[in-house]
Structure formats: C-alpha cells, structure tokens
Short mmCIF file of C-alpha atoms in Angstrom, two decimals:
data_model
loop_
_atom_site.label_atom_id
_atom_site.label_comp_id
_atom_site.label_asym_id
_atom_site.label_seq_id
_atom_site.Cartn_x
_atom_site.Cartn_y
_atom_site.Cartn_z
CA UNK A 17 -4.13 18.17 -105.98
CA UNK A 18 -5.14 15.08 -107.95
CA UNK A 19 -8.23 15.69 -110.10
CA UNK A 20 -8.18 12.30 -111.80
CA UNK A 21 -10.69 9.53 -111.23
CA UNK A 22 -9.50 6.00 -110.54
CA UNK A 23 -9.88 3.33 -113.20
CA UNK A 24 -12.71 1.83 -111.15
CA UNK A 25 -14.53 5.15 -110.91
CA UNK A 26 -14.22 5.72 -114.65
CA UNK A 27 -15.59 2.24 -115.23
CA UNK A 28 -18.55 2.97 -112.93
CA UNK A 29 -19.30 6.15 -114.87
CA UNK A 30 -19.15 4.39 -118.24
CA UNK A 31 -21.30 1.48 -117.08
CA UNK A 32 -23.99 3.77 -115.69
CA UNK A 33 -23.91 5.88 -118.86
CA UNK A 34 -24.54 2.79 -120.99
CA UNK A 35 -27.37 1.69 -118.72
CA UNK A 36 -28.99 5.14 -118.90
CA UNK A 37 -28.71 5.33 -122.68
CA UNK A 38 -30.02 1.79 -123.21
CA UNK A 39 -32.69 1.45 -120.50
CA UNK A 40 -33.71 4.98 -119.50
CA UNK A 41 -33.52 7.12 -122.63
CA UNK A 42 -35.98 5.07 -124.75
CA UNK A 43 -38.79 5.33 -122.17
CA UNK A 44 -38.06 8.66 -120.45
CA UNK A 45 -40.65 10.68 -122.37
CA UNK A 46 -43.30 8.01 -121.86
CA UNK A 47 -43.00 7.95 -118.07
CA UNK A 48 -42.76 11.73 -117.88
CA UNK A 49 -45.94 12.23 -119.87
CA UNK A 50 -47.90 9.55 -118.01
CA UNK A 51 -46.55 10.58 -114.57
CA UNK A 52 -46.07 6.93 -113.70
CA UNK A 53 -43.37 5.22 -111.65
CA UNK A 54 -40.89 3.21 -113.78
CA UNK A 55 -40.87 0.08 -111.61
CA UNK A 56 -39.38 -2.12 -114.33
CA UNK A 57 -36.49 0.26 -114.96
CA UNK A 58 -35.79 0.51 -111.22
CA UNK A 59 -35.79 -3.29 -111.02
CA UNK A 60 -33.20 -3.45 -113.80
CA UNK A 61 -31.14 -0.80 -112.01
CA UNK A 62 -31.19 -2.92 -108.85
CA UNK A 63 -29.69 -5.82 -110.81
CA UNK A 64 -26.75 -3.53 -111.58
CA UNK A 65 -26.38 -2.57 -107.93
CA UNK A 66 -27.65 0.98 -108.45
CA UNK A 67 -30.41 0.96 -105.82
CA UNK A 68 -28.89 1.47 -102.39
CA UNK A 69 -25.44 1.48 -103.97
CA UNK A 70 -24.00 3.29 -100.94
CA UNK A 71 -25.33 0.69 -98.49
CA UNK A 72 -22.72 -1.40 -96.65
CA UNK A 73 -21.75 -4.58 -98.48
CA UNK A 74 -23.07 -6.77 -95.67
CA UNK A 75 -26.56 -5.46 -96.38
CA UNK A 76 -26.43 -5.91 -100.14
CA UNK A 77 -24.92 -2.60 -101.19
CA UNK A 78 -21.64 -2.05 -102.97
CA UNK A 79 -20.38 0.59 -100.55
CA UNK A 80 -20.05 3.44 -103.04
CA UNK A 81 -18.44 6.59 -101.70
CA UNK A 82 -20.14 9.96 -101.96
CA UNK A 83 -17.97 10.78 -104.97
CA UNK A 84 -18.93 7.54 -106.69
CA UNK A 85 -22.58 8.22 -105.91
CA UNK A 86 -22.14 11.66 -107.48
CA UNK A 87 -20.78 10.04 -110.65
CA UNK A 88 -23.74 7.65 -110.82
CA UNK A 89 -26.23 10.46 -110.19
CA UNK A 90 -24.69 12.76 -112.79
CA UNK A 91 -24.89 10.15 -115.54
CA UNK A 92 -28.47 9.14 -114.75
CA UNK A 93 -29.74 12.70 -114.50
CA UNK A 94 -27.99 13.70 -117.74
CA UNK A 95 -30.32 11.28 -119.52
CA UNK A 96 -33.50 11.74 -117.47
CA UNK A 97 -33.86 13.33 -114.04
CA UNK A 98 -37.27 11.78 -113.33
CA UNK A 99 -36.21 8.17 -113.72
CA UNK A 100 -32.78 9.01 -112.36
CA UNK A 101 -34.39 10.16 -109.14
CA UNK A 102 -36.47 6.98 -108.91
CA UNK A 103 -33.28 4.91 -109.03
CA UNK A 104 -31.14 7.00 -106.71
CA UNK A 105 -33.94 7.56 -104.16
CA UNK A 106 -35.07 3.93 -103.86
CA UNK A 107 -33.34 3.89 -100.47
CA UNK A 108 -34.23 7.46 -99.46
CA UNK A 109 -34.16 7.68 -95.67
CA UNK A 110 -31.94 4.64 -95.21
CA UNK A 111 -29.07 6.81 -93.95
CA UNK A 112 -30.83 7.04 -90.60
CA UNK A 113 -31.12 3.27 -90.36
CA UNK A 114 -27.50 2.72 -91.45
CA UNK A 115 -26.13 5.19 -88.90
CA UNK A 116 -28.51 4.81 -85.97
CA UNK A 117 -30.60 1.70 -86.54
CA UNK A 118 -30.35 -1.61 -84.74
CA UNK A 119 -28.87 -4.69 -86.36
CA UNK A 120 -32.40 -6.07 -86.70
CA UNK A 121 -33.61 -2.90 -88.47
CA UNK A 122 -30.67 -3.03 -90.88
CA UNK A 123 -31.28 -6.68 -91.69
CA UNK A 124 -35.02 -6.16 -92.18
CA UNK A 125 -35.10 -2.93 -94.16
CA UNK A 126 -31.86 -2.57 -96.14
CA UNK A 127 -31.43 -5.75 -98.25
CA UNK A 128 -34.91 -5.51 -99.86
CA UNK A 129 -33.88 -2.12 -101.33
CA UNK A 130 -30.68 -3.37 -102.94
CA UNK A 131 -32.45 -6.51 -104.18
CA UNK A 132 -35.12 -4.43 -105.92
CA UNK A 133 -37.90 -5.93 -103.83
CA UNK A 134 -38.83 -2.77 -101.92
CA UNK A 135 -38.72 1.03 -102.11
CA UNK A 136 -38.54 3.33 -99.12
CA UNK A 137 -38.83 7.02 -98.34
CA UNK A 138 -38.14 9.71 -95.76
CA UNK A 139 -41.24 11.48 -94.44
CA UNK A 140 -40.22 14.85 -93.07
CA UNK A 141 -42.00 17.78 -94.75
CA UNK A 142 -45.54 18.74 -93.78
CA UNK A 143 -48.07 21.23 -95.16
CA UNK A 144 -46.79 23.86 -92.71
CA UNK A 145 -43.24 22.55 -92.24
CA UNK A 146 -40.83 22.64 -95.15
CA UNK A 147 -37.52 24.40 -94.56
CA UNK A 148 -38.36 24.72 -90.85
CA UNK A 149 -38.14 21.10 -89.68
CA UNK A 150 -38.77 22.12 -86.07
CA UNK A 151 -42.35 22.98 -87.07
CA UNK A 152 -43.17 19.30 -87.61
CA UNK A 153 -46.50 18.49 -85.96
CA UNK A 154 -46.96 14.82 -86.74
CA UNK A 155 -47.22 13.34 -83.28
CA UNK A 156 -46.12 9.96 -81.96
CA UNK A 157 -47.27 8.97 -78.49
CA UNK A 158 -46.23 5.91 -76.53
CA UNK A 159 -48.99 3.43 -75.68
CA UNK A 160 -47.57 0.40 -73.93
CA UNK A 161 -45.02 -1.20 -76.23
CA UNK A 162 -46.27 0.69 -79.29
CA UNK A 163 -46.06 4.15 -80.82
CA UNK A 164 -49.30 5.72 -82.05
CA UNK A 165 -48.76 8.20 -84.88
CA UNK A 166 -51.11 10.95 -86.08
CA UNK A 167 -50.41 13.63 -88.64
CA UNK A 168 -49.86 14.48 -92.30
CA UNK A 169 -46.71 14.55 -94.42
CA UNK A 170 -46.47 16.38 -97.74
CA UNK A 171 -44.24 16.19 -100.86
CA UNK A 172 -42.92 12.76 -99.93
CA UNK A 173 -40.75 11.08 -102.55
CA UNK A 174 -41.87 7.49 -103.22
CA UNK A 175 -44.96 8.27 -101.15
CA UNK A 176 -47.49 6.10 -102.96
CA UNK A 177 -45.06 3.37 -104.08
CA UNK A 178 -42.95 3.04 -100.94
CA UNK A 179 -43.07 -0.05 -98.75
CA UNK A 180 -41.82 1.71 -95.61
CA UNK A 181 -40.79 5.16 -94.46
CA UNK A 182 -38.56 6.79 -91.88
CA UNK A 183 -40.98 9.30 -90.36
CA UNK A 184 -39.98 12.39 -88.39
CA UNK A 185 -42.36 12.76 -85.45
CA UNK A 186 -42.80 15.00 -82.47
CA UNK A 187 -42.49 12.77 -79.41
CA UNK A 188 -42.04 15.36 -76.66
CA UNK A 189 -43.86 18.65 -77.37
CA UNK A 190 -42.83 20.01 -73.98
CA UNK A 191 -39.09 19.65 -74.54
CA UNK A 192 -37.15 22.75 -73.43
CA UNK A 193 -34.72 22.61 -76.36
CA UNK A 194 -36.41 23.45 -79.70
CA UNK A 195 -34.21 20.85 -81.39
CA UNK A 196 -35.13 18.09 -78.94
CA UNK A 197 -38.42 16.27 -78.68
CA UNK A 198 -38.33 14.77 -82.20
CA UNK A 199 -37.82 11.11 -83.06
CA UNK A 200 -37.66 9.02 -86.20
CA UNK A 201 -39.87 5.97 -86.55
CA UNK A 202 -40.03 3.35 -89.29
CA UNK A 203 -43.57 2.94 -90.59
CA UNK A 204 -44.56 0.16 -92.97
CA UNK A 205 -47.08 1.18 -95.64
CA UNK A 206 -49.39 -1.75 -94.84
CA UNK A 207 -50.07 -0.52 -91.29
CA UNK A 208 -53.71 0.21 -90.42
CA UNK A 209 -54.43 3.94 -90.57
CA UNK A 210 -51.72 4.71 -93.14
CA UNK A 211 -52.75 6.15 -96.50
CA UNK A 212 -50.98 7.83 -99.41
CA UNK A 213 -52.44 10.19 -102.01
CA UNK A 214 -50.30 10.59 -105.14
CA UNK A 215 -49.61 14.20 -106.18
CA UNK A 216 -49.94 14.83 -109.92
CA UNK A 217 -49.48 17.87 -112.13
CA UNK A 218 -45.85 18.46 -111.15
CA UNK A 219 -43.77 20.74 -113.35
CA UNK A 220 -40.90 18.27 -113.55
CA UNK A 221 -39.41 14.94 -112.38
CA UNK A 222 -42.84 13.55 -113.22
CA UNK A 223 -41.76 9.90 -113.31
CA UNK A 224 -40.72 10.19 -109.67
CA UNK A 225 -43.56 9.45 -107.28
CA UNK A 226 -44.59 12.21 -104.86
CA UNK A 227 -47.45 11.92 -102.38
CA UNK A 228 -49.23 13.20 -99.31
CA UNK A 229 -49.11 10.72 -96.43
CA UNK A 230 -51.75 10.53 -93.72
CA UNK A 231 -51.23 8.80 -90.36
CA UNK A 232 -54.48 8.12 -88.54
CA UNK A 233 -53.72 6.30 -85.27
CA UNK A 234 -51.03 4.29 -87.01
CA UNK A 235 -49.45 1.85 -84.56
CA UNK A 236 -45.88 0.62 -84.85
CA UNK A 237 -43.90 -1.44 -82.31
CA UNK A 238 -41.41 0.32 -80.07
CA UNK A 239 -38.55 -1.46 -81.86
CA UNK A 240 -39.32 0.70 -84.93
CA UNK A 241 -37.77 3.69 -83.16
CA UNK A 242 -34.56 4.69 -84.95
CA UNK A 243 -31.77 5.44 -82.51
CA UNK A 244 -32.43 7.42 -79.35
CA UNK A 245 -35.80 8.92 -78.54
CA UNK A 246 -35.74 12.72 -78.81
CA UNK A 247 -32.68 12.84 -81.09
CA UNK A 248 -34.49 12.73 -84.44
CA UNK A 249 -33.78 16.31 -85.47
CA UNK A 250 -30.08 16.10 -84.65
CA UNK A 251 -29.88 12.76 -86.45
CA UNK A 252 -31.40 14.32 -89.55
CA UNK A 253 -29.00 17.26 -89.56
CA UNK A 254 -26.04 14.91 -89.90
CA UNK A 255 -27.13 13.78 -93.36
CA UNK A 256 -27.74 17.12 -95.06
CA UNK A 257 -24.09 17.53 -96.09
CA UNK A 258 -24.36 14.26 -97.99
CA UNK A 259 -27.86 14.71 -99.39
CA UNK A 260 -27.25 18.29 -100.51
CA UNK A 261 -24.11 17.16 -102.28
CA UNK A 262 -26.26 14.53 -103.99
CA UNK A 263 -28.69 17.19 -105.21
CA UNK A 264 -25.74 19.20 -106.50
CA UNK A 265 -24.75 16.11 -108.50
CA UNK A 266 -28.31 15.90 -109.84
CA UNK A 267 -28.03 19.50 -111.00
CA UNK A 268 -24.66 18.86 -112.65
CA UNK A 269 -26.22 15.92 -114.48
CA UNK A 270 -29.09 18.06 -115.76
CA UNK A 271 -26.65 20.74 -116.91
CA UNK A 272 -24.51 18.11 -118.61
CA UNK A 273 -27.54 16.69 -120.42
CA UNK A 274 -28.61 20.14 -121.54
CA UNK A 275 -25.09 21.00 -122.73
CA UNK A 276 -24.76 17.78 -124.71
CA UNK A 277 -28.10 18.20 -126.45
CA UNK A 278 -27.53 21.89 -127.20
CA UNK A 279 -24.14 21.13 -128.72
CA UNK A 280 -25.54 18.35 -130.90
CA UNK A 281 -28.40 20.56 -132.06
CA UNK A 282 -26.06 23.46 -132.85
CA UNK A 283 -24.10 21.16 -135.14
CA UNK A 284 -27.19 19.81 -136.90
CA UNK A 285 -29.57 22.76 -137.18
CA UNK A 286 -28.95 24.96 -140.21
CA UNK A 287 -30.05 28.55 -140.84
CA UNK A 288 -28.89 30.92 -143.55
CA UNK A 289 -27.15 28.03 -145.23
CA UNK A 290 -24.92 26.86 -142.41
CA UNK A 291 -25.09 25.19 -138.95
CA UNK A 292 -26.17 27.58 -136.23
CA UNK A 293 -23.04 26.55 -134.32
CA UNK A 294 -21.08 28.67 -136.80
CA UNK A 295 -22.66 31.82 -135.40
CA UNK A 296 -20.77 33.60 -132.65
CA UNK A 297 -23.92 34.19 -130.57
CA UNK A 298 -24.48 30.44 -130.32
CA UNK A 299 -20.78 29.74 -129.78
CA UNK A 300 -20.72 32.09 -126.82
CA UNK A 301 -23.78 30.43 -125.31
CA UNK A 302 -22.18 26.99 -125.66
CA UNK A 303 -18.90 28.22 -124.17
CA UNK A 304 -20.63 29.77 -121.17
CA UNK A 305 -22.87 26.72 -120.62
CA UNK A 306 -19.98 24.25 -120.64
CA UNK A 307 -17.78 26.47 -118.47
CA UNK A 308 -20.48 26.91 -115.83
CA UNK A 309 -21.24 23.18 -115.86
CA UNK A 310 -17.59 22.29 -115.35
CA UNK A 311 -17.32 24.78 -112.47
CA UNK A 312 -20.40 23.25 -110.83
CA UNK A 313 -18.97 19.76 -111.37
CA UNK A 314 -15.68 20.58 -109.68
CA UNK A 315 -17.41 22.20 -106.70
CA UNK A 316 -19.71 19.20 -106.38
CA UNK A 317 -16.88 16.68 -106.64
CA UNK A 318 -14.94 18.58 -103.98
CA UNK A 319 -17.97 18.51 -101.71
CA UNK A 320 -18.39 14.76 -102.31
CA UNK A 321 -14.68 14.17 -101.65
CA UNK A 322 -14.98 16.18 -98.44
CA UNK A 323 -17.92 14.04 -97.29
CA UNK A 324 -15.77 10.96 -97.80
CA UNK A 325 -12.73 12.46 -96.09
CA UNK A 326 -14.51 14.36 -93.28
CA UNK A 327 -12.98 17.68 -94.22
CA UNK A 328 -13.65 20.86 -92.26
CA UNK A 329 -16.16 23.47 -93.48
CA UNK A 330 -18.11 20.65 -95.12
CA UNK A 331 -21.54 22.08 -94.29
CA UNK A 332 -20.75 25.37 -96.01
CA UNK A 333 -19.18 23.55 -98.96
CA UNK A 334 -22.19 21.25 -99.43
CA UNK A 335 -24.54 24.23 -99.41
CA UNK A 336 -22.28 26.10 -101.83
CA UNK A 337 -22.32 23.12 -104.18
CA UNK A 338 -26.09 22.75 -104.07
CA UNK A 339 -26.80 26.47 -104.40
CA UNK A 340 -24.36 27.00 -107.25
CA UNK A 341 -25.02 23.80 -109.19
CA UNK A 342 -28.79 24.18 -109.03
CA UNK A 343 -28.55 27.71 -110.42
CA UNK A 344 -26.25 26.46 -113.17
CA UNK A 345 -28.71 23.69 -114.04
CA UNK A 346 -31.64 26.09 -114.43
CA UNK A 347 -29.58 28.62 -116.40
CA UNK A 348 -27.99 26.04 -118.71
CA UNK A 349 -31.30 24.28 -119.36
CA UNK A 350 -32.83 27.65 -120.21
CA UNK A 351 -30.07 28.38 -122.71
CA UNK A 352 -30.41 24.90 -124.21
CA UNK A 353 -34.06 25.62 -124.94
CA UNK A 354 -33.07 28.99 -126.43
CA UNK A 355 -30.57 27.33 -128.76
CA UNK A 356 -33.29 24.92 -129.90
CA UNK A 357 -35.64 27.83 -130.54
CA UNK A 358 -39.25 26.86 -131.14
CA UNK A 359 -38.27 23.18 -131.31
CA UNK A 360 -37.16 23.36 -127.69
CA UNK A 361 -40.55 24.57 -126.56
CA UNK A 362 -42.24 21.24 -127.29
CA UNK A 363 -41.51 17.77 -126.00
CA UNK A 364 -40.10 16.52 -129.29
CA UNK A 365 -36.72 17.40 -127.79
CA UNK A 366 -35.37 16.40 -124.37
CA UNK A 367 -34.37 19.95 -123.46
CA UNK A 368 -38.01 20.80 -122.79
CA UNK A 369 -38.10 18.13 -120.10
CA UNK A 370 -34.71 19.07 -118.67
CA UNK A 371 -35.84 22.69 -118.45
CA UNK A 372 -38.82 21.66 -116.29
CA UNK A 373 -36.83 19.16 -114.25
CA UNK A 374 -34.03 21.58 -113.36
CA UNK A 375 -36.18 23.80 -111.16
CA UNK A 376 -36.68 21.28 -108.39
CA UNK A 377 -32.95 21.26 -107.60
CA UNK A 378 -33.37 24.82 -106.32
CA UNK A 379 -36.17 23.71 -103.99
CA UNK A 380 -35.80 20.31 -102.36
CA UNK A 381 -33.23 19.45 -99.69
CA UNK A 382 -33.32 23.11 -98.72
CA UNK A 383 -34.18 26.01 -101.01
CA UNK A 384 -31.59 28.27 -102.61
CA UNK A 385 -32.39 30.90 -99.99
CA UNK A 386 -31.84 28.43 -97.15
CA UNK A 387 -28.48 27.41 -98.63
CA UNK A 388 -27.34 31.04 -98.61
CA UNK A 389 -28.41 31.34 -94.99
CA UNK A 390 -26.41 28.23 -94.10
CA UNK A 391 -23.31 29.44 -95.93
CA UNK A 392 -23.44 32.80 -94.15
CA UNK A 393 -24.11 31.12 -90.80
CA UNK A 394 -21.09 28.86 -91.22
CA UNK A 395 -18.85 31.76 -92.26
CA UNK A 396 -19.93 33.76 -89.22
CA UNK A 397 -19.66 30.78 -86.87
CA UNK A 398 -23.21 31.08 -85.61
CA UNK A 399 -23.97 27.33 -85.38
CA UNK A 400 -27.50 25.97 -85.82
#
C-alpha cells in the first residue's frame, strides 16, 4: 500500500495551510465572539479556488478528489473550525445539482459559488426531523407549472446568508414506500414567502451561519426540481459517504490543531523550574493525543480514497471514520485544555474555542449513535 501523497497534493496542503495562517488565524477569535459570517475571508478563499473546489472544472471548480478535499478541510479546521466550515460549506447541497441537476441548473447555480458571488445550503433537517429524514414534513405541491412549498427547516448551515438552497420536500405523502414521495427543489432566498431567522448562542462553530428557514407558500418553477420527482431521499443517501468522510476530516483538523497548540504550550509553560513537557504525565498525554489523531487521519484518508475509487464497504468505512474521528477530536481537545490548565479555560488561547467546536462533529451529518447503527447494519447486511 502506498501511503504517500503526490507532489500536487502536498502543494495543496501547504498552500491551504499558509492561507489559513495568514487570513483565518488573525480574525478567528473576532468572528467567533461576534457570531458573524466572515464574508470577506470566504471571498478571499474563493479567489484561491477553495469554495466549491470539488465542482467540475467546466463549472468553475478545480475538480478536487475526496482525498484532496480532506486535506483542505483538515488544514482549515486545524486553524479555525468556524471559518473553515464557512469556506468548505459555501457549496453545501451542490452535490445534488452536480449529480442529478439539468445542464441549466448547473450553469445557473454552480459558477456563482466558485466565483465567490453566492453561497448556498442544503435544507433537510426540521424541528421534528433530524436523524430520521423520512419524517420531513415540509410539503411541496404542484400548481400548474410551479411548486408551492410550505414548512419549516431547522439548523440550516448558511441559512441567513445563503442565496439559494436545495430543499428536501414531501411531494407525495401517500407513497407506499416510506423512502419514496420526497423530492429536492432549488429555492432562491429572494422568493416571496421565504424567510430566515439566524440562530445565535451556539456552543461552537460560531462564525458559521445557522438558521431556521420558513416557507410560506413559496413558489418556484417546475424546472427547479432536482432530478426525478419522488427520488429525493434516495438521491440524498448517495452523498452521505462523501459528506461523512468530510466531517471526519473536520474532526481530524480539530484534533491536529489541538495537538499542535498543546505541544507548543508544553514546551513554553514552566512549572517547578522547567517546561511542563518534561513531566511524564504531560508527555503521556501528548503521546496519546498524537497517536489517536494519526489513527483518525489514516482512517479518514482511507475513507476518502475509497470514495474516489468506489471501494466496497464504503458506507461502513465512512461511518467508522466519522464516528472515530469525532470522538478523537473531542477527547484530544479536552486534553489540550487540560494541558493548558486554567489558561485553557478562557479564550486567550485557541484550545478553548477548539474544545467547543469539536462537539458538533459528533452531531451533524448523523450523530455518533446513528453512525454505530449504520456500521452494525452494514456488517449484518440489513440494508437501509
């Protein structure tokens, strides 16, 4: 097995690291504290090709593989998960358009993301429908050559800053198959009846915008339907292997950032006349943190490689990567705070922010508990 990155992949990693250190690090605390969206930083990221980097070249992307996306994500999240998420999620939901959309939809909605002119989102979760996507109640009914949408979406990334959204709707409530009867529709934020209410007070990733979306008789043309009517749920399921691998990469980035800062602090902080890194208790913490992070990285890279190469057992592997890496991120961030002692309990040091940010990786794109269910289901061959 070849574990080495190509020269191009190493160059991507180094370039993104420099961008994060120069453009993200100096303002990370400011955006976290204010809970504001870093539009200017995202614009600069778009100039480097980091927004919609995985989009096809013909639509302005650079065609990054899942592994290359994982490298980008890891470096951004190692510096700041909140702003990192804003950059990597600028095209959230575009996978549906890339895979199932019409040529017109691709030409209209993809280039503005890569050019830094627009931000999009995927509107799936609802107040009563999180892990159970089949409980979605937002309804879309056909009226002539338009769809009329009513309902509420919750916890939507880019909700109050997005220009358009891929919205999961119930289009046939009487469908016999519980997985049928759902469709995805593109909804522009300037449509009459659409409103977004920003959610504040989040524990972490506070620079990233999260909102509640309300659809009150929102009308969109029939050409805004993504793919085949009634296939929305099955369309969505095809992307979870990729998106869960991406969250695993986020978690690896957070763990990396926590490890780096803990190691630096252990070298600098002195107690009893010598650096605390000289004490075996701290050495063991550092050893365990770096070992766990490297294990999570290798599992995540394998999952990303498998996405690119269509390997078998990918669904189980993606869930393993997300479940394991997210646990590593929370554990490593916790130990980083412990190594900093009282200094790590205030926002003078980045580990306080990383500690708060790490938790979300155990929740979104399927909770830790859901990932364990998926892994067991795949092992037992039980299907959906």
